[in-house]
PDB file of C-alpha atoms and ligand atoms in Angstrom:
ATOM      1  CA  MET A   1      53.526 -45.798  23.026  1.00  0.00           C
ATOM      2  CA  THR A   2      51.586 -48.040  20.595  1.00  0.00           C
ATOM      3  CA  THR A   3      53.478 -50.470  18.783  1.00  0.00           C
ATOM      4  CA  ILE A   4      52.416 -52.792  15.887  1.00  0.00           C
ATOM      5  CA  VAL A   5      54.404 -56.049  15.840  1.00  0.00           C
ATOM      6  CA  VAL A   6      54.498 -58.144  12.551  1.00  0.00           C
ATOM      7  CA  ALA A   7      56.599 -60.602  10.746  1.00  0.00           C
ATOM      8  CA  MET A   8      56.110 -60.317   7.039  1.00  0.00           C
ATOM      9  CA  GLY A   9      57.477 -61.566   3.712  1.00  0.00           C
ATOM     10  CA  GLU A  10      58.897 -59.592   0.949  1.00  0.00           C
ATOM     11  CA  LYS A  11      55.362 -58.954  -0.491  1.00  0.00           C
ATOM     12  CA  ASN A  12      53.949 -58.109   2.991  1.00  0.00           C
ATOM     13  CA  GLU A  13      52.451 -61.536   3.269  1.00  0.00           C
ATOM     14  CA  ILE A  14      51.656 -62.467   6.961  1.00  0.00           C
ATOM     15  CA  GLY A  15      49.282 -65.500   7.031  1.00  0.00           C
ATOM     16  CA  PHE A  16      47.539 -68.198   5.003  1.00  0.00           C
ATOM     17  CA  GLU A  17      44.529 -70.164   6.125  1.00  0.00           C
ATOM     18  CA  ASN A  18      44.654 -68.692   9.878  1.00  0.00           C
ATOM     19  CA  GLN A  19      48.373 -69.781  10.233  1.00  0.00           C
ATOM     20  CA  LEU A  20      51.705 -67.992  10.086  1.00  0.00           C
ATOM     21  CA  LEU A  21      53.895 -68.977   6.923  1.00  0.00           C
ATOM     22  CA  TRP A  22      57.096 -69.782   8.679  1.00  0.00           C
ATOM     23  CA  HIS A  23      58.548 -71.339  11.820  1.00  0.00           C
ATOM     24  CA  LEU A  24      61.349 -68.933  13.162  1.00  0.00           C
ATOM     25  CA  PRO A  25      62.394 -69.570  16.770  1.00  0.00           C
ATOM     26  CA  LYS A  26      64.453 -66.515  16.830  1.00  0.00           C
ATOM     27  CA  ASP A  27      61.463 -64.349  15.760  1.00  0.00           C
ATOM     28  CA  LEU A  28      59.105 -66.019  18.516  1.00  0.00           C
ATOM     29  CA  LYS A  29      61.842 -65.112  20.973  1.00  0.00           C
ATOM     30  CA  HIS A  30      62.212 -61.401  19.887  1.00  0.00           C
ATOM     31  CA  PHE A  31      58.293 -61.042  19.984  1.00  0.00           C
ATOM     32  CA  LYS A  32      58.308 -62.567  23.476  1.00  0.00           C
ATOM     33  CA  ASP A  33      61.072 -60.322  24.499  1.00  0.00           C
ATOM     34  CA  ILE A  34      59.381 -56.998  23.146  1.00  0.00           C
ATOM     35  CA  THR A  35      55.782 -57.921  24.339  1.00  0.00           C
ATOM     36  CA  SER A  36      56.310 -59.565  27.817  1.00  0.00           C
ATOM     37  CA  GLY A  37      54.969 -57.672  30.578  1.00  0.00           C
ATOM     38  CA  HIS A  38      52.647 -55.483  28.423  1.00  0.00           C
ATOM     39  CA  PRO A  39      48.952 -55.489  27.108  1.00  0.00           C
ATOM     40  CA  VAL A  40      48.640 -57.154  23.622  1.00  0.00           C
ATOM     41  CA  ILE A  41      45.616 -56.510  21.333  1.00  0.00           C
ATOM     42  CA  MET A  42      44.719 -58.938  18.394  1.00  0.00           C
ATOM     43  CA  GLY A  43      41.727 -59.829  16.185  1.00  0.00           C
ATOM     44  CA  ARG A  44      39.760 -62.804  17.129  1.00  0.00           C
ATOM     45  CA  LYS A  45      41.133 -64.715  14.180  1.00  0.00           C
ATOM     46  CA  THR A  46      44.590 -64.243  15.246  1.00  0.00           C
ATOM     47  CA  TYR A  47      43.622 -65.384  18.958  1.00  0.00           C
ATOM     48  CA  GLU A  48      41.996 -68.396  17.403  1.00  0.00           C
ATOM     49  CA  SER A  49      45.152 -69.239  15.491  1.00  0.00           C
ATOM     50  CA  ILE A  50      47.493 -69.039  18.486  1.00  0.00           C
ATOM     51  CA  GLY A  51      44.781 -70.973  20.414  1.00  0.00           C
ATOM     52  CA  LYS A  52      45.477 -70.002  23.948  1.00  0.00           C
ATOM     53  CA  PRO A  53      46.480 -66.658  25.887  1.00  0.00           C
ATOM     54  CA  LEU A  54      49.865 -65.424  25.591  1.00  0.00           C
ATOM     55  CA  PRO A  55      51.344 -65.825  28.976  1.00  0.00           C
ATOM     56  CA  ASN A  56      52.651 -62.643  31.090  1.00  0.00           C
ATOM     57  CA  ARG A  57      50.694 -60.119  29.003  1.00  0.00           C
ATOM     58  CA  THR A  58      47.052 -59.075  29.273  1.00  0.00           C
ATOM     59  CA  ASN A  59      45.479 -60.459  26.162  1.00  0.00           C
ATOM     60  CA  ILE A  60      43.058 -58.138  24.561  1.00  0.00           C
ATOM     61  CA  VAL A  61      40.887 -59.726  21.760  1.00  0.00           C
ATOM     62  CA  VAL A  62      38.656 -57.653  19.328  1.00  0.00           C
ATOM     63  CA  SER A  63      35.488 -59.194  18.137  1.00  0.00           C
ATOM     64  CA  ARG A  64      32.039 -58.247  17.205  1.00  0.00           C
ATOM     65  CA  LYS A  65      30.421 -61.547  18.450  1.00  0.00           C
ATOM     66  CA  ASN A  66      28.572 -61.112  21.461  1.00  0.00           C
ATOM     67  CA  ASP A  67      28.297 -64.772  22.382  1.00  0.00           C
ATOM     68  CA  TRP A  68      32.019 -65.677  22.476  1.00  0.00           C
ATOM     69  CA  PHE A  69      33.656 -66.292  25.731  1.00  0.00           C
ATOM     70  CA  GLU A  70      37.177 -67.770  26.348  1.00  0.00           C
ATOM     71  CA  GLU A  71      38.885 -68.028  29.660  1.00  0.00           C
ATOM     72  CA  GLY A  72      41.860 -65.971  30.524  1.00  0.00           C
ATOM     73  CA  ILE A  73      41.505 -63.026  27.842  1.00  0.00           C
ATOM     74  CA  LEU A  74      39.630 -59.905  27.793  1.00  0.00           C
ATOM     75  CA  ILE A  75      37.084 -59.599  25.033  1.00  0.00           C
ATOM     76  CA  VAL A  76      36.173 -56.126  23.620  1.00  0.00           C
ATOM     77  CA  GLY A  77      33.870 -54.832  20.890  1.00  0.00           C
ATOM     78  CA  SER A  78      35.755 -52.284  19.262  1.00  0.00           C
ATOM     79  CA  ILE A  79      39.558 -51.495  18.754  1.00  0.00           C
ATOM     80  CA  LYS A  80      38.751 -48.116  20.663  1.00  0.00           C
ATOM     81  CA  GLU A  81      37.745 -50.003  23.668  1.00  0.00           C
ATOM     82  CA  ALA A  82      40.887 -52.345  23.257  1.00  0.00           C
ATOM     83  CA  ILE A  83      43.271 -49.234  23.166  1.00  0.00           C
ATOM     84  CA  LYS A  84      41.338 -47.710  26.241  1.00  0.00           C
ATOM     85  CA  PHE A  85      41.735 -50.906  28.234  1.00  0.00           C
ATOM     86  CA  ALA A  86      45.247 -51.558  27.367  1.00  0.00           C
ATOM     87  CA  LYS A  87      46.223 -47.809  28.025  1.00  0.00           C
ATOM     88  CA  LYS A  88      44.581 -48.150  31.477  1.00  0.00           C
ATOM     89  CA  ILE A  89      47.106 -51.154  32.300  1.00  0.00           C
ATOM     90  CA  ASP A  90      50.328 -49.689  30.671  1.00  0.00           C
ATOM     91  CA  GLU A  91      51.823 -46.921  28.549  1.00  0.00           C
ATOM     92  CA  GLU A  92      53.559 -49.509  26.323  1.00  0.00           C
ATOM     93  CA  ILE A  93      50.974 -51.301  24.295  1.00  0.00           C
ATOM     94  CA  PHE A  94      51.350 -53.860  21.487  1.00  0.00           C
ATOM     95  CA  ILE A  95      49.060 -54.679  18.631  1.00  0.00           C
ATOM     96  CA  ILE A  96      50.007 -57.909  17.257  1.00  0.00           C
ATOM     97  CA  GLY A  97      47.599 -58.385  14.357  1.00  0.00           C
ATOM     98  CA  GLY A  98      46.272 -59.983  12.134  1.00  0.00           C
ATOM     99  CA  GLY A  99      45.811 -58.246   8.769  1.00  0.00           C
ATOM    100  CA  ASN A 100      42.388 -56.796   9.480  1.00  0.00           C
ATOM    101  CA  ILE A 101      43.543 -55.235  12.854  1.00  0.00           C
ATOM    102  CA  TYR A 102      46.666 -54.056  11.270  1.00  0.00           C
ATOM    103  CA  GLU A 103      44.646 -52.158   8.387  1.00  0.00           C
ATOM    104  CA  GLN A 104      42.760 -50.329  11.093  1.00  0.00           C
ATOM    105  CA  THR A 105      45.345 -49.354  13.544  1.00  0.00           C
ATOM    106  CA  MET A 106      48.372 -48.029  11.206  1.00  0.00           C
ATOM    107  CA  ASP A 107      46.887 -44.633  11.635  1.00  0.00           C
ATOM    108  CA  ILE A 108      47.010 -44.855  15.509  1.00  0.00           C
ATOM    109  CA  ALA A 109      50.412 -46.570  16.017  1.00  0.00           C
ATOM    110  CA  ASP A 110      53.525 -44.775  16.892  1.00  0.00           C
ATOM    111  CA  ARG A 111      56.043 -47.473  16.036  1.00  0.00           C
ATOM    112  CA  LEU A 112      56.327 -50.552  13.971  1.00  0.00           C
ATOM    113  CA  GLU A 113      58.338 -53.571  15.074  1.00  0.00           C
ATOM    114  CA  VAL A 114      58.769 -55.545  11.785  1.00  0.00           C
ATOM    115  CA  THR A 115      60.440 -59.009  11.062  1.00  0.00           C
ATOM    116  CA  LEU A 116      61.230 -58.913   7.309  1.00  0.00           C
ATOM    117  CA  VAL A 117      61.448 -62.576   6.255  1.00  0.00           C
ATOM    118  CA  LYS A 118      63.326 -62.863   3.167  1.00  0.00           C
ATOM    119  CA  ALA A 119      60.826 -65.095   1.528  1.00  0.00           C
ATOM    120  CA  ASP A 120      58.116 -65.037  -1.127  1.00  0.00           C
ATOM    121  CA  LEU A 121      55.373 -67.293  -0.118  1.00  0.00           C
ATOM    122  CA  THR A 122      51.617 -67.949  -0.775  1.00  0.00           C
ATOM    123  CA  ALA A 123      49.422 -66.018   1.421  1.00  0.00           C
ATOM    124  CA  ASP A 124      45.781 -64.824   2.080  1.00  0.00           C
ATOM    125  CA  THR A 125      46.550 -62.057   4.640  1.00  0.00           C
ATOM    126  CA  PHE A 126      48.958 -59.130   4.003  1.00  0.00           C
ATOM    127  CA  PHE A 127      50.424 -56.280   6.113  1.00  0.00           C
ATOM    128  CA  PRO A 128      49.443 -52.793   4.644  1.00  0.00           C
ATOM    129  CA  GLU A 129      51.891 -50.817   2.625  1.00  0.00           C
ATOM    130  CA  ILE A 130      54.677 -48.997   4.926  1.00  0.00           C
ATOM    131  CA  ASP A 131      54.452 -45.616   3.526  1.00  0.00           C
ATOM    132  CA  GLN A 132      57.763 -43.997   3.551  1.00  0.00           C
ATOM    133  CA  LYS A 133      56.306 -40.654   3.791  1.00  0.00           C
ATOM    134  CA  THR A 134      54.745 -41.606   7.110  1.00  0.00           C
ATOM    135  CA  TRP A 135      57.347 -44.009   8.599  1.00  0.00           C
ATOM    136  CA  LYS A 136      61.031 -43.617   8.944  1.00  0.00           C
ATOM    137  CA  LYS A 137      63.293 -46.849   9.490  1.00  0.00           C
ATOM    138  CA  THR A 138      65.312 -46.168  12.750  1.00  0.00           C
ATOM    139  CA  ASN A 139      66.931 -49.598  13.375  1.00  0.00           C
ATOM    140  CA  GLU A 140      67.636 -52.701  11.344  1.00  0.00           C
ATOM    141  CA  VAL A 141      69.679 -56.048  12.567  1.00  0.00           C
ATOM    142  CA  CYS A 142      69.767 -58.823  10.098  1.00  0.00           C
ATOM    143  CA  HIS A 143      70.197 -62.607  10.594  1.00  0.00           C
ATOM    144  CA  GLU A 144      71.384 -65.255   8.355  1.00  0.00           C
ATOM    145  CA  LYS A 145      69.195 -68.772   8.250  1.00  0.00           C
ATOM    146  CA  ASP A 146      70.517 -71.432  10.182  1.00  0.00           C
ATOM    147  CA  GLU A 147      69.498 -75.128  10.732  1.00  0.00           C
ATOM    148  CA  LYS A 148      66.402 -73.917  12.922  1.00  0.00           C
ATOM    149  CA  ASN A 149      65.256 -70.547  11.284  1.00  0.00           C
ATOM    150  CA  THR A 150      65.190 -71.641   7.608  1.00  0.00           C
ATOM    151  CA  TYR A 151      64.913 -68.055   6.225  1.00  0.00           C
ATOM    152  CA  ASP A 152      67.333 -64.911   6.225  1.00  0.00           C
ATOM    153  CA  PHE A 153      65.444 -62.041   8.139  1.00  0.00           C
ATOM    154  CA  CYS A 154      65.737 -58.702   9.567  1.00  0.00           C
ATOM    155  CA  PHE A 155      64.319 -56.954  12.764  1.00  0.00           C
ATOM    156  CA  GLN A 156      63.465 -53.388  11.604  1.00  0.00           C
ATOM    157  CA  THR A 157      62.075 -50.472  13.693  1.00  0.00           C
ATOM    158  CA  PHE A 158      59.850 -47.939  12.054  1.00  0.00           C
ATOM    159  CA  GLU A 159      58.930 -44.702  13.681  1.00  0.00           C
ATOM    160  CA  LYS A 160      56.033 -42.418  12.657  1.00  0.00           C
ATOM    161  CA  VAL A 161      57.320 -39.199  11.195  1.00  0.00           C
ATOM    162  CA  LYS A 162      56.030 -36.404  13.243  1.00  0.00           C
ATOM    163  CA  SER A 163      54.112 -33.871  11.282  1.00  0.00           C
ATOM    164  CA  GLU A 164      55.064 -30.279  12.006  1.00  0.00           C
TER     165      GLU A 164
HETATM  166  N1  LIG B 201      52.996 -62.618  10.654  1.00  0.00           N
HETATM  167  C1  LIG B 201      52.441 -61.936  11.812  1.00  0.00           C
HETATM  168  O1  LIG B 201      53.188 -61.200  12.226  1.00  0.00           O
HETATM  169  C2  LIG B 201      50.943 -62.267  12.013  1.00  0.00           C
HETATM  170  C3  LIG B 201      50.467 -61.666  13.323  1.00  0.00           C
HETATM  171  C4  LIG B 201      49.010 -62.009  13.454  1.00  0.00           C
HETATM  172  C5  LIG B 201      48.453 -62.648  12.601  1.00  0.00           C
HETATM  173  N2  LIG B 201      48.932 -63.354  11.542  1.00  0.00           N
HETATM  174  C6  LIG B 201      48.116 -64.018  10.624  1.00  0.00           C
HETATM  175  O2  LIG B 201      47.024 -63.273  10.238  1.00  0.00           O
HETATM  176  C7  LIG B 201      45.821 -64.005   9.863  1.00  0.00           C
HETATM  177  C8  LIG B 201      44.698 -63.554  10.554  1.00  0.00           C
HETATM  178  O3  LIG B 201      44.206 -62.216  10.310  1.00  0.00           O
HETATM  179  P1  LIG B 201      42.931 -61.713   9.788  1.00  0.00           P
HETATM  180  O4  LIG B 201      43.148 -60.504   9.183  1.00  0.00           O
HETATM  181  O5  LIG B 201      42.336 -62.803   8.985  1.00  0.00           O
HETATM  182  O6  LIG B 201      41.979 -61.484  11.090  1.00  0.00           O
HETATM  183  P2  LIG B 201      42.433 -60.840  12.529  1.00  0.00           P
HETATM  184  O7  LIG B 201      42.714 -59.476  12.161  1.00  0.00           O
HETATM  185  O8  LIG B 201      43.261 -61.570  13.483  1.00  0.00           O
HETATM  186  O9  LIG B 201      40.899 -60.892  13.109  1.00  0.00           O
HETATM  187  C9  LIG B 201      39.828 -60.411  12.407  1.00  0.00           C
HETATM  188  C10 LIG B 201      38.487 -60.460  13.407  1.00  0.00           C
HETATM  189  O10 LIG B 201      38.799 -59.259  14.565  1.00  0.00           O
HETATM  190  C11 LIG B 201      37.474 -58.768  14.748  1.00  0.00           C
HETATM  191  N3  LIG B 201      37.454 -57.397  14.439  1.00  0.00           N
HETATM  192  C12 LIG B 201      38.294 -56.798  13.434  1.00  0.00           C
HETATM  193  N4  LIG B 201      38.043 -55.413  13.380  1.00  0.00           N
HETATM  194  C13 LIG B 201      37.098 -55.190  14.287  1.00  0.00           C
HETATM  195  C14 LIG B 201      36.592 -54.029  15.115  1.00  0.00           C
HETATM  196  N5  LIG B 201      36.686 -52.791  14.472  1.00  0.00           N
HETATM  197  N6  LIG B 201      35.606 -54.124  16.033  1.00  0.00           N
HETATM  198  C15 LIG B 201      35.456 -55.265  16.581  1.00  0.00           C
HETATM  199  N7  LIG B 201      35.785 -56.554  16.075  1.00  0.00           N
HETATM  200  C16 LIG B 201      36.826 -56.285  15.119  1.00  0.00           C
HETATM  201  C17 LIG B 201      36.524 -59.438  13.992  1.00  0.00           C
HETATM  202  O11 LIG B 201      36.056 -60.664  14.748  1.00  0.00           O
HETATM  203  P3  LIG B 201      34.733 -61.450  14.680  1.00  0.00           P
HETATM  204  O12 LIG B 201      34.618 -62.083  13.536  1.00  0.00           O
HETATM  205  O13 LIG B 201      34.681 -62.441  15.719  1.00  0.00           O
HETATM  206  O14 LIG B 201      33.683 -60.296  15.055  1.00  0.00           O
HETATM  207  C18 LIG B 201      37.228 -60.090  12.670  1.00  0.00           C
HETATM  208  O15 LIG B 201      36.764 -61.158  12.080  1.00  0.00           O
HETATM  209  C19 LIG B 201      46.308 -65.472  10.094  1.00  0.00           C
HETATM  210  O16 LIG B 201      46.754 -66.243   9.211  1.00  0.00           O
HETATM  211  C20 LIG B 201      47.617 -65.297  11.182  1.00  0.00           C
HETATM  212  O17 LIG B 201      48.472 -66.312  11.278  1.00  0.00           O
HETATM  213  C21 LIG B 201      50.145 -63.105  11.178  1.00  0.00           C
END
């Protein structure tokens, strides 16, 4: 199973100036819970935004640069190669962004784990449209904002509709 994980606002916004748009500890915990123990694939810009390897996960970073090296991550030159390495490690693999990588992997993903943040914020990076003909929402759990999580948000699961 190949799962895309994303947190997005009401206009599909996901980032601005290579940073996330919010600080939601409950979403960070959710991300950690679903991805820990499995390989994660990300674009070079998302890796640089995080700044260090995510622990307890094989971090596979996609880049076209051939002179870039970082300790503790696997750097590959294409998404195909990233998927190939990840599948060798585990059946459950996760694609964790950013916008550029999401655009190129919606077709190959089986599932989307979306955190829909009830916010409308300035952004320069967006998640692709979730086409309702292709994706069916199979689960939704919503949380109200509190003193640490400053927006209402919902965890949503989408499964790709199987073509007959
Ligand atoms: N809200 C969320 O859930 C979430 C999740 C992740 C990221 N983000 C946000 O998204 C933004 C970053 O997204 P982004 O779209 O700017 O960048 P990105 O997708 O993280 O990374 C793009 C980079 O990946 C490499 N790349 C992309 N396609 C490739 C391919 N087919 N083959 C080889 N390398 C490839 C290139 O690296 P090189 O330039 O090195 O060649 C490219 O510049 C940040 O604001 C971040 O905070 C949000």
